[in-house]
mmCIF file of C-alpha atoms in Angstrom:
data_model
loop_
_atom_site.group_PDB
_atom_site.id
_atom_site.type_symbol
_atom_site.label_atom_id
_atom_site.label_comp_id
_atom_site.label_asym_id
_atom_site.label_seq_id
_atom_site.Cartn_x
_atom_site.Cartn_y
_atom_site.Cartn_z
ATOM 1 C CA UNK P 113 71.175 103.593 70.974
ATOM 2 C CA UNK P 114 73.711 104.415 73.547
ATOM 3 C CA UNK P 115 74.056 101.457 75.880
ATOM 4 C CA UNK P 116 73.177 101.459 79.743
ATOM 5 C CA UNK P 117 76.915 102.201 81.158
ATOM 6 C CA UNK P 118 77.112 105.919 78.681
ATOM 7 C CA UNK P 119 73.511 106.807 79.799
ATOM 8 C CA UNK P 120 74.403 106.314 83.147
ATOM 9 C CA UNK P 121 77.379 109.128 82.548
ATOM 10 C CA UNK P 122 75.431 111.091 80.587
ATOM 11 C CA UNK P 123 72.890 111.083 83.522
ATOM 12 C CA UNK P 124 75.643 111.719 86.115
ATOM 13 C CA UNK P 125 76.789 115.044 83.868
ATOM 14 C CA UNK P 126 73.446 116.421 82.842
ATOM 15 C CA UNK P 127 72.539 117.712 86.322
ATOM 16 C CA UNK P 128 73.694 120.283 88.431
ATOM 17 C CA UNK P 129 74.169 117.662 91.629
ATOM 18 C CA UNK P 130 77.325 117.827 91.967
ATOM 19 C CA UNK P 131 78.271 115.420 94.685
ATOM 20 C CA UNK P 132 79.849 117.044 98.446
ATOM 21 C CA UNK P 133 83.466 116.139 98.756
ATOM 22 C CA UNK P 134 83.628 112.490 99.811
ATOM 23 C CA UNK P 135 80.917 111.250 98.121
ATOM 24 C CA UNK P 136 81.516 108.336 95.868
ATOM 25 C CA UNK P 137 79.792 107.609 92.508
ATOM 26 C CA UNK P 138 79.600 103.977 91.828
ATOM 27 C CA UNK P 139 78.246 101.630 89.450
ATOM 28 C CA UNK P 140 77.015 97.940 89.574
ATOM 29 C CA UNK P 141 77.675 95.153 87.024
ATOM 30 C CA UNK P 142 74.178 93.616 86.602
ATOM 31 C CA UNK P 143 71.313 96.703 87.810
ATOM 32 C CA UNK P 144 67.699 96.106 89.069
ATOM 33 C CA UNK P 145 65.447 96.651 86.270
ATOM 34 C CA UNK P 146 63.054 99.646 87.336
ATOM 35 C CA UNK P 147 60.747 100.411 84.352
ATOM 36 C CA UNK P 148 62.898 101.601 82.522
ATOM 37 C CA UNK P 149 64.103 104.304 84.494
ATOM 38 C CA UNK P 150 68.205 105.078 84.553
ATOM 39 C CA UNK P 151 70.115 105.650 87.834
ATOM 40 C CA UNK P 152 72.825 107.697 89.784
ATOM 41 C CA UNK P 153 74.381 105.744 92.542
ATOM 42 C CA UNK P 154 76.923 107.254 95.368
ATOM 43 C CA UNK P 155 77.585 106.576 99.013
ATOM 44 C CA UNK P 156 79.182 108.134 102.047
ATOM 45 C CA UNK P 157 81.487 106.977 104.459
ATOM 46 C CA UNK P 158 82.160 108.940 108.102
ATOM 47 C CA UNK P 159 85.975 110.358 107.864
ATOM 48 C CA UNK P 160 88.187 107.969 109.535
ATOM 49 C CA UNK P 161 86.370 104.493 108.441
ATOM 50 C CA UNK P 162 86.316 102.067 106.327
ATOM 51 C CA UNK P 163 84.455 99.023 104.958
ATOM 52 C CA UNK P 164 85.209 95.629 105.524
ATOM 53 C CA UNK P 165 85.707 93.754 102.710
ATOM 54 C CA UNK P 166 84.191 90.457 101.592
ATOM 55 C CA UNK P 167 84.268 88.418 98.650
ATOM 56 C CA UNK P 168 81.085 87.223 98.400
ATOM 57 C CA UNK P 169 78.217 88.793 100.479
ATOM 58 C CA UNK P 170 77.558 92.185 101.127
ATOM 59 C CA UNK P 171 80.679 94.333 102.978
ATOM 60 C CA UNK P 172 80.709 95.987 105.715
ATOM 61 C CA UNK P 173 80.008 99.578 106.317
ATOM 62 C CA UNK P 174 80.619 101.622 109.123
ATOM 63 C CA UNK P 175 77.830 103.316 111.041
ATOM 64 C CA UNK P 176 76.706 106.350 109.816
ATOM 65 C CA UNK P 177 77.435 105.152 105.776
ATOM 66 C CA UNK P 178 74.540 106.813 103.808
ATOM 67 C CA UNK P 179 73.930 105.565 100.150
ATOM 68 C CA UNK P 180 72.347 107.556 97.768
ATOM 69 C CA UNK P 181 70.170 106.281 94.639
ATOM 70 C CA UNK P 182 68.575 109.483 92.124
ATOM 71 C CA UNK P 183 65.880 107.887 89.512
ATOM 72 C CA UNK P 184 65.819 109.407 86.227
ATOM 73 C CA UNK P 185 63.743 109.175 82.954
ATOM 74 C CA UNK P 186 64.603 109.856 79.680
ATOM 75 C CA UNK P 187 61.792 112.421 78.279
ATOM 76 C CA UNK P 188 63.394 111.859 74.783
ATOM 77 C CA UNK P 189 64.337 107.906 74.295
ATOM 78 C CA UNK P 190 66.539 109.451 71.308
ATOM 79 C CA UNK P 191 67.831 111.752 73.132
ATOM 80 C CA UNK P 192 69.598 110.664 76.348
ATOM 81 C CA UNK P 193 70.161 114.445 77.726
ATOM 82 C CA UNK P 194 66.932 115.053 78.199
ATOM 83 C CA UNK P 195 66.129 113.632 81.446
ATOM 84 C CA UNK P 196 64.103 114.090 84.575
ATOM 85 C CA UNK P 197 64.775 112.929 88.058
ATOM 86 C CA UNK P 198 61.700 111.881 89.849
ATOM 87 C CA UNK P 199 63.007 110.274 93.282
ATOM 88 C CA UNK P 200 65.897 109.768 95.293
ATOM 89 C CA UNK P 201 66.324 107.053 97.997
ATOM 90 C CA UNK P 202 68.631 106.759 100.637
ATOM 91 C CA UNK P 203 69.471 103.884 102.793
ATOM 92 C CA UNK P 204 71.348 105.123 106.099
ATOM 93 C CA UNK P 205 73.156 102.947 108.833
ATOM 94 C CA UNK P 206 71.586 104.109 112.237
ATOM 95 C CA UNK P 207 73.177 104.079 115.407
ATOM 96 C CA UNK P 208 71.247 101.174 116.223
ATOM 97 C CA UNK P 209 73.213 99.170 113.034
ATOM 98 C CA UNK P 210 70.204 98.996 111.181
ATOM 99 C CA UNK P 211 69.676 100.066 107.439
ATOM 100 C CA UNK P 212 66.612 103.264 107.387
ATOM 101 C CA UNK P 213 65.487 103.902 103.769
ATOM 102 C CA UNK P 214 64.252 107.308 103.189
ATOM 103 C CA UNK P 215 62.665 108.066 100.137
ATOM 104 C CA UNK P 216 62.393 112.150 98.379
ATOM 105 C CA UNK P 217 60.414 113.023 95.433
ATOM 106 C CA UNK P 218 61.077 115.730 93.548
ATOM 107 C CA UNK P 219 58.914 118.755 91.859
ATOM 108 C CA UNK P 220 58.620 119.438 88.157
ATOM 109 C CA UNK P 221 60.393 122.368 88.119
ATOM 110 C CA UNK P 222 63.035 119.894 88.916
ATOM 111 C CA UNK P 223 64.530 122.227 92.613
ATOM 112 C CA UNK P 224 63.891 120.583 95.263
ATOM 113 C CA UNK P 225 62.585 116.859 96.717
ATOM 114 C CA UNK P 226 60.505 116.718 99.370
ATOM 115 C CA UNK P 227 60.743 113.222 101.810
ATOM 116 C CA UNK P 228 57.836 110.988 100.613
ATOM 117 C CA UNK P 229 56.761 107.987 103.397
ATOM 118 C CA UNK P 230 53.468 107.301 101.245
ATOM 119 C CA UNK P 231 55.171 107.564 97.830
ATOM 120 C CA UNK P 232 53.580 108.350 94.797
ATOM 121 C CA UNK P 233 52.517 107.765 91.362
ATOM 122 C CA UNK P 234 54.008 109.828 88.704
ATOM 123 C CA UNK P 235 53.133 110.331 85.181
ATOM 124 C CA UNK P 236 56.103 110.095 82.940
ATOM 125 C CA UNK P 237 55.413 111.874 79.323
ATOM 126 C CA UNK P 238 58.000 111.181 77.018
ATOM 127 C CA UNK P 239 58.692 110.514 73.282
ATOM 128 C CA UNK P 240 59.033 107.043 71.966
ATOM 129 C CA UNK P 241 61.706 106.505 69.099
ATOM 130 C CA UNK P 242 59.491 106.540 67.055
ATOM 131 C CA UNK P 243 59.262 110.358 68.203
ATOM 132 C CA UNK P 244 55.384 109.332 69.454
ATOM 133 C CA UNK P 245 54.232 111.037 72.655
ATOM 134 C CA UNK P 246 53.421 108.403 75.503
ATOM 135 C CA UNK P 247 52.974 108.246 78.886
ATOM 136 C CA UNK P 248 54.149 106.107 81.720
ATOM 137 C CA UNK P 249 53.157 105.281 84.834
ATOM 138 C CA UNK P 250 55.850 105.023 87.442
ATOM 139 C CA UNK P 251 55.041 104.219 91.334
ATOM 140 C CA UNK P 252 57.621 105.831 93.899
ATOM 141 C CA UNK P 253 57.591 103.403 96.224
ATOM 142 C CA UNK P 254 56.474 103.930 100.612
ATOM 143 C CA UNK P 255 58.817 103.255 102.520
ATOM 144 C CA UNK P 256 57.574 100.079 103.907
ATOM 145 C CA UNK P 257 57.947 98.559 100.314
ATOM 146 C CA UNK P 258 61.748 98.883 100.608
ATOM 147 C CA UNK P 259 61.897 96.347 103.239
ATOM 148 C CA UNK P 260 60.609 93.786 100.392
ATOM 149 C CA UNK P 261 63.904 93.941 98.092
ATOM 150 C CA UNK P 262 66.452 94.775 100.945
ATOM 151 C CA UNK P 263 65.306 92.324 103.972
ATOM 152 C CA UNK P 264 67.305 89.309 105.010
ATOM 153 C CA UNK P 265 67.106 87.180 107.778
ATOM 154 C CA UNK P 266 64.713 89.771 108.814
ATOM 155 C CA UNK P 267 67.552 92.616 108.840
ATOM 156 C CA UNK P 268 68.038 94.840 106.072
ATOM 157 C CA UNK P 269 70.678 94.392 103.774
ATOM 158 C CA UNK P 270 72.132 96.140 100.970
ATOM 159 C CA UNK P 271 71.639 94.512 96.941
ATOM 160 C CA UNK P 272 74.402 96.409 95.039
ATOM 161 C CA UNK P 273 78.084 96.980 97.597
ATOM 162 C CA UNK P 274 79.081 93.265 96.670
ATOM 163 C CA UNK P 275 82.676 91.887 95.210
ATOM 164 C CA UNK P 276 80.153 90.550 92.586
ATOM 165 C CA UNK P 277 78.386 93.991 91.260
ATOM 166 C CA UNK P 278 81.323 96.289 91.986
ATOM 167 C CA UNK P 279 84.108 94.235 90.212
ATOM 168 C CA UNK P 280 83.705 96.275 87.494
ATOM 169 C CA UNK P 281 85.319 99.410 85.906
ATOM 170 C CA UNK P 282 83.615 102.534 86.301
ATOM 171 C CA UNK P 283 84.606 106.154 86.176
ATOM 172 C CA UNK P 284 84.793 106.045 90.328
ATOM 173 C CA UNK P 285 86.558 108.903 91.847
ATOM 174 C CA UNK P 286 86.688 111.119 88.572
ATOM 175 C CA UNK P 287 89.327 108.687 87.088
ATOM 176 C CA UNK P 288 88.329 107.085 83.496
ATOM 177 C CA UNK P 289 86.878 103.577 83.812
ATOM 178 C CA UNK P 290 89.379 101.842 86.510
ATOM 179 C CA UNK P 291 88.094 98.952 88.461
ATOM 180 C CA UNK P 292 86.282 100.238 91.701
ATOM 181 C CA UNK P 293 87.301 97.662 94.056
ATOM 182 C CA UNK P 294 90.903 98.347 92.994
ATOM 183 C CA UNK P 295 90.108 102.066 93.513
ATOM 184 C CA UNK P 296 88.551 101.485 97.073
ATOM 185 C CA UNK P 297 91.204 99.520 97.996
ATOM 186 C CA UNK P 298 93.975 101.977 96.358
ATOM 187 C CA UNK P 299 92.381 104.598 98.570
ATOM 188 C CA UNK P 300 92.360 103.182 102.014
ATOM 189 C CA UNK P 301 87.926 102.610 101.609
ATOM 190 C CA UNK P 302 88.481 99.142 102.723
ATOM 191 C CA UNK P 303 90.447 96.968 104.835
ATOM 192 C CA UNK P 304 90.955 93.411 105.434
ATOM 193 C CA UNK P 305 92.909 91.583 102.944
ATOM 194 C CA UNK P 306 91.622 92.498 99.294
ATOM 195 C CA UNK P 307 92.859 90.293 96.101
ATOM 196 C CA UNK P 308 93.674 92.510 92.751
ATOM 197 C CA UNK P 309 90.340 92.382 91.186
ATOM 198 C CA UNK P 310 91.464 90.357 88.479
ATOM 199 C CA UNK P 311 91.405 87.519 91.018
ATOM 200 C CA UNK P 312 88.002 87.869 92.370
ATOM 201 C CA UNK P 313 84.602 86.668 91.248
ATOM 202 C CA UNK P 314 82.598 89.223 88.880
ATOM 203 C CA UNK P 315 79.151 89.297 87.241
ATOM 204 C CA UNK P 316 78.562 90.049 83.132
ATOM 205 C CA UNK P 317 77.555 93.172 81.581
ATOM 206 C CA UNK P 318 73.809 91.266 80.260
ATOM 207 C CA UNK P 319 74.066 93.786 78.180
ATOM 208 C CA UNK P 320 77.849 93.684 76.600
ATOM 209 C CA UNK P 321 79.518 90.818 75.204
ATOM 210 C CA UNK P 322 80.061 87.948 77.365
ATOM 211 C CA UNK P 323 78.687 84.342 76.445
ATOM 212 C CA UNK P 324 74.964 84.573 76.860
ATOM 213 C CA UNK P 325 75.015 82.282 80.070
ATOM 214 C CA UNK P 326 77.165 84.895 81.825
ATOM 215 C CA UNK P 327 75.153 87.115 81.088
ATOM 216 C CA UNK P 328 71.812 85.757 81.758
ATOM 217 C CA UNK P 329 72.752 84.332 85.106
ATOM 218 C CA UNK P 330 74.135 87.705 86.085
ATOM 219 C CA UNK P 331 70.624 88.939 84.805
ATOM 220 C CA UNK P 332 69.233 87.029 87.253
ATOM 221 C CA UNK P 333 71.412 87.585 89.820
ATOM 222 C CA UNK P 334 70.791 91.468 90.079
ATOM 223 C CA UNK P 335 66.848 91.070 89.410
ATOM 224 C CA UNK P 336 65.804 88.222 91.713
ATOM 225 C CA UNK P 337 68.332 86.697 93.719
ATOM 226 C CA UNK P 338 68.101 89.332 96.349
ATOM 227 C CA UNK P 339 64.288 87.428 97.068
ATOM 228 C CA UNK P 340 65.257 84.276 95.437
ATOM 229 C CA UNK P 341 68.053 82.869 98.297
ATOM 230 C CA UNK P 342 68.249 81.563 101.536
ATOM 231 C CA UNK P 343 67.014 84.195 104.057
ATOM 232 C CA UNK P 344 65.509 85.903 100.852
ATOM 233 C CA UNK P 345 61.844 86.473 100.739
ATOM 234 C CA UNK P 346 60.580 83.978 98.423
ATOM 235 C CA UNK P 347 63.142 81.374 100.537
ATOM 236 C CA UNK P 348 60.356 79.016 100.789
ATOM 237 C CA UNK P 349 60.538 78.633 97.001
ATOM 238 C CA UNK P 350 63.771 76.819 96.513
ATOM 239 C CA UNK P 351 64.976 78.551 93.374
ATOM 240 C CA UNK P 352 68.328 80.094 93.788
ATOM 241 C CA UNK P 353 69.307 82.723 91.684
ATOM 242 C CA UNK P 354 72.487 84.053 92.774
ATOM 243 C CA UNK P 355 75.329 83.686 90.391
ATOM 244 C CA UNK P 356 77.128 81.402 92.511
ATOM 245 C CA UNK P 357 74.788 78.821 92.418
ATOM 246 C CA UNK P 358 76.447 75.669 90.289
ATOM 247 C CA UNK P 359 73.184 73.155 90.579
ATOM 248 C CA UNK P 360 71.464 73.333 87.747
ATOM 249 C CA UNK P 361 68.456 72.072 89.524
ATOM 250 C CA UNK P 362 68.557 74.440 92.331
ATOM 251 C CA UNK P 363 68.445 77.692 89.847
ATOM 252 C CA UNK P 364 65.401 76.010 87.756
ATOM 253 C CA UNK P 365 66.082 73.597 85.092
ATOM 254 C CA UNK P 366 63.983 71.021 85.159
ATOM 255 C CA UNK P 367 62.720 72.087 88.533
ATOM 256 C CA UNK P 368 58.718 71.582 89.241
ATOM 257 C CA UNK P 369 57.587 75.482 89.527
ATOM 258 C CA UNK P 370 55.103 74.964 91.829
ATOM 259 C CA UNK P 371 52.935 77.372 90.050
ATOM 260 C CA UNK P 372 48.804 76.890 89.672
ATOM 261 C CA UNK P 373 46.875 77.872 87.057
ATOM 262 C CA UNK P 374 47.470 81.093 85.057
ATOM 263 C CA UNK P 375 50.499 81.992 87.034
ATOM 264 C CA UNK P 376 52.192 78.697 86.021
ATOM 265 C CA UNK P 377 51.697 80.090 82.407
ATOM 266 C CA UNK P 378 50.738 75.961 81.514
ATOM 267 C CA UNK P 379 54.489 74.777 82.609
ATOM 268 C CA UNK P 380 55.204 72.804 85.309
ATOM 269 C CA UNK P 381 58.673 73.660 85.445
ATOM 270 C CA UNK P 382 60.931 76.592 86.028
ATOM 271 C CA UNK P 383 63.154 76.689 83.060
ATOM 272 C CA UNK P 384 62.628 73.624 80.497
ATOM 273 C CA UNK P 385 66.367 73.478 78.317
ATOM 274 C CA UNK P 386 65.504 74.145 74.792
ATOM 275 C CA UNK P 387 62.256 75.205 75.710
ATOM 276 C CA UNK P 388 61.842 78.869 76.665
ATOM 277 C CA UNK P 389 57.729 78.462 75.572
ATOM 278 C CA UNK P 390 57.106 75.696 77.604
ATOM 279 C CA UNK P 391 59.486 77.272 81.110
ATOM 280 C CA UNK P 392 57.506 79.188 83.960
ATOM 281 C CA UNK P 393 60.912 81.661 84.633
ATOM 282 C CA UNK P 394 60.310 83.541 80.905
ATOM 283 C CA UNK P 395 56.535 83.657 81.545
ATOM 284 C CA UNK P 396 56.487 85.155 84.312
ATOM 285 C CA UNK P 397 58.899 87.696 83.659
ATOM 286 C CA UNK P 398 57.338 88.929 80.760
ATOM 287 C CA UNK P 399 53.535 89.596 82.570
ATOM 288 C CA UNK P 400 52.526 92.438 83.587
ATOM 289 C CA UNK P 401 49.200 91.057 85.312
ATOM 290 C CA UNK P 402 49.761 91.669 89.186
ATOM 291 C CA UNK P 403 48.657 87.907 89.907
ATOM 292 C CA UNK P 404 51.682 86.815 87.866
ATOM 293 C CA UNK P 405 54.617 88.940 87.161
ATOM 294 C CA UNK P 406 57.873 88.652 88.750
ATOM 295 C CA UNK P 407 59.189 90.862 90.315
ATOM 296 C CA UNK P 408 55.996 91.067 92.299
ATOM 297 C CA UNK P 409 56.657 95.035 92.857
ATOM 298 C CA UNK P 410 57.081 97.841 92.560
ATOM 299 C CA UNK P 411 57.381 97.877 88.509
ATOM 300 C CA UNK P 412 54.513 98.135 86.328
ATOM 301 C CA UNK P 413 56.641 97.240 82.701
ATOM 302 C CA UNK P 414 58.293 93.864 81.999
ATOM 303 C CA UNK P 415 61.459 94.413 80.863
ATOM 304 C CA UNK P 416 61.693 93.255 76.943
ATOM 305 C CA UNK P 417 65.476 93.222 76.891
ATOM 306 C CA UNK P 418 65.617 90.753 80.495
ATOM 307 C CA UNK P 419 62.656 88.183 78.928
ATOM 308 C CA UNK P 420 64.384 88.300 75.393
ATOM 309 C CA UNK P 421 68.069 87.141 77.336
ATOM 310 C CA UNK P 422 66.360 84.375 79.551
ATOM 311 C CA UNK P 423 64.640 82.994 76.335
ATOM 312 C CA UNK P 424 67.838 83.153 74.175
ATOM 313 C CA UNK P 425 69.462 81.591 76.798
ATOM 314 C CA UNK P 426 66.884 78.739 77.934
ATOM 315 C CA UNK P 427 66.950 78.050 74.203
ATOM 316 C CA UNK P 428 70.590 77.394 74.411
ATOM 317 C CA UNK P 429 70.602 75.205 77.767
ATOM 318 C CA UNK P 430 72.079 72.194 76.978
ATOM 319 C CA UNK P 431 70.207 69.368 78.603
ATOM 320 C CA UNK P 432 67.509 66.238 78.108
ATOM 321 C CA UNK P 433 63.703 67.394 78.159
ATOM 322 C CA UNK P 434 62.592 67.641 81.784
ATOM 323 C CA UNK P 435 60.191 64.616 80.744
#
């Protein structure tokens, strides 16, 4: 199987949208699971500005930045080239310096997307690998339901324009995989005093070949710690899941869930070391009941290859039994 970082070039080749001069393709390090759909990500600048850098939250952009998400599925899961785009979202700085998300879904004949406020379900046929026809389910999202994932502090925010995700290489700007923030900073995109990349923080590939902690806490990182930190909508919680996060306590182990009945999933703590049967985290992530899955929306699917690196990696926790 090709592995997420080709599909996502095959995806960005296989169409005829063929970014306007000054947009930028980008990549992150550790993407948002979305039932298994694959992604096309770009922004926009206004000639003239910049973005001010940061290290660890989100930059800076300029008024007027628009960024530009397309969702595709692959029809044929042995065949990445045949693939359908169902939705594209924007997220636009206003005037006003607030984030708008605008959401367009597009028509089977695969011309033209229409804005969406309500959103939609789609039906997704495709073949399995096993080369059996299925069929998905897939929920384009309103608009409102944005505001879940990207609000902070009660502002908008963006998820993926961090030193974290983007310290990665990536064929940005046409060139063969170069590091983006090197790029960006090579061509005048941001200001402010920016380290070589090779001296700033950077989340795992979960999928490539980094020691499965890396990559499980950068799992985590770009699945739930846009909810799961302070300002974040399930604040209240206490579990912090950004990568930066050292306490072990603070991102789960050992750390009462506060879960009741079948949404505890008969644990009473987060993540138990050793014990990915007995830890809420795994549970959780691998439901698809409504009452109990995490993330609480918009996907349907759990996502098999997320709950298999969280269990190989609770297994491997060093640590006493939380009793």
């Amino acid at each position: 199987r090709v592995d997420r970082r080709q599909r996502q070039m095959c995806i960005r080749d296989s169409r005829d949208l063929v970014p306007n001069g000054g947009v930028i393709d980008y990549t992150v390090a550790a993407p948002l699971w979305a039932d298994a759909a694959e992604k096309g990500r770009y922004f926009v600048i206004p000639e003239g500005t910049s973005i001010g850098f940061s290290e660890e939250e989100v930059w800076d952009f300029p008024s007027g930045s628009v960024f530009i998400k397309n969702f595709y599925f692959d029809q044929d899961r042995g065949d990445v080239e045949d693939l359908r785009i169902v939705e594209t979202r924007l997220l636009v700085l206003e005037a006003d310096g607030e984030w708008q998300g605008y959401i367009y879904l597009w028509n089977n004949e695969q011309t033209e997307a229409e804005r969406s406020k309500a959103g939609a379900d789609v039906y997704i046929e495709y073949l399995d690998e096993a080369g059996e026809r299925q069929s998905q389910l897939y929920l384009v999202p309103d608009q409102n339901v944005c505001e879940t994932c990207h609000r902070r502090d009660d502002q908008k925010v963006l998820l993926g324009p961090t030193t974290w995700q983007m310290n990665t290489a990536w064929g940005i700007g046409g060139e063969e995989d170069v590091n983006q923030i090197d790029w960006l900073s090579d061509n005048g995109f941001l200001r402010g005093d920016v380290p070589p990349s090779g001296e700033l923080a950077a989340l795992a590939n979960p999928a490539g070949d980094a020691s499965v902690d890396a990559r499980a806490r950068a799992y985590l990182h770009g699945n739930c710690a846009h909810c799961h930190r302070t300002g974040g909508l399930a604040e209240g919680t206490g579990l912090r899941l950004s990568a930066w996060i050292e306490d072990p306590v603070r991102y789960g182990v050992c750390n009462l869930s506060g879960g009741v009945g079948s949404a505890a999933g008969g644990s009473r703590y987060i993540i138990w070391p050793g014990q990915p049967e007995q830890s809420f985290l795994p549970f959780r992530m691998a439901s698809e009941d409504p009452e109990i899955k995490m993330p609480e929306q918009p996907n349907l699917l759990a996502d098999a290859f997320g709950v298999g690196l969280i269990e190989q990696w609770i297994t491997e926790l060093p640590g006493e039994p939380c009793e």
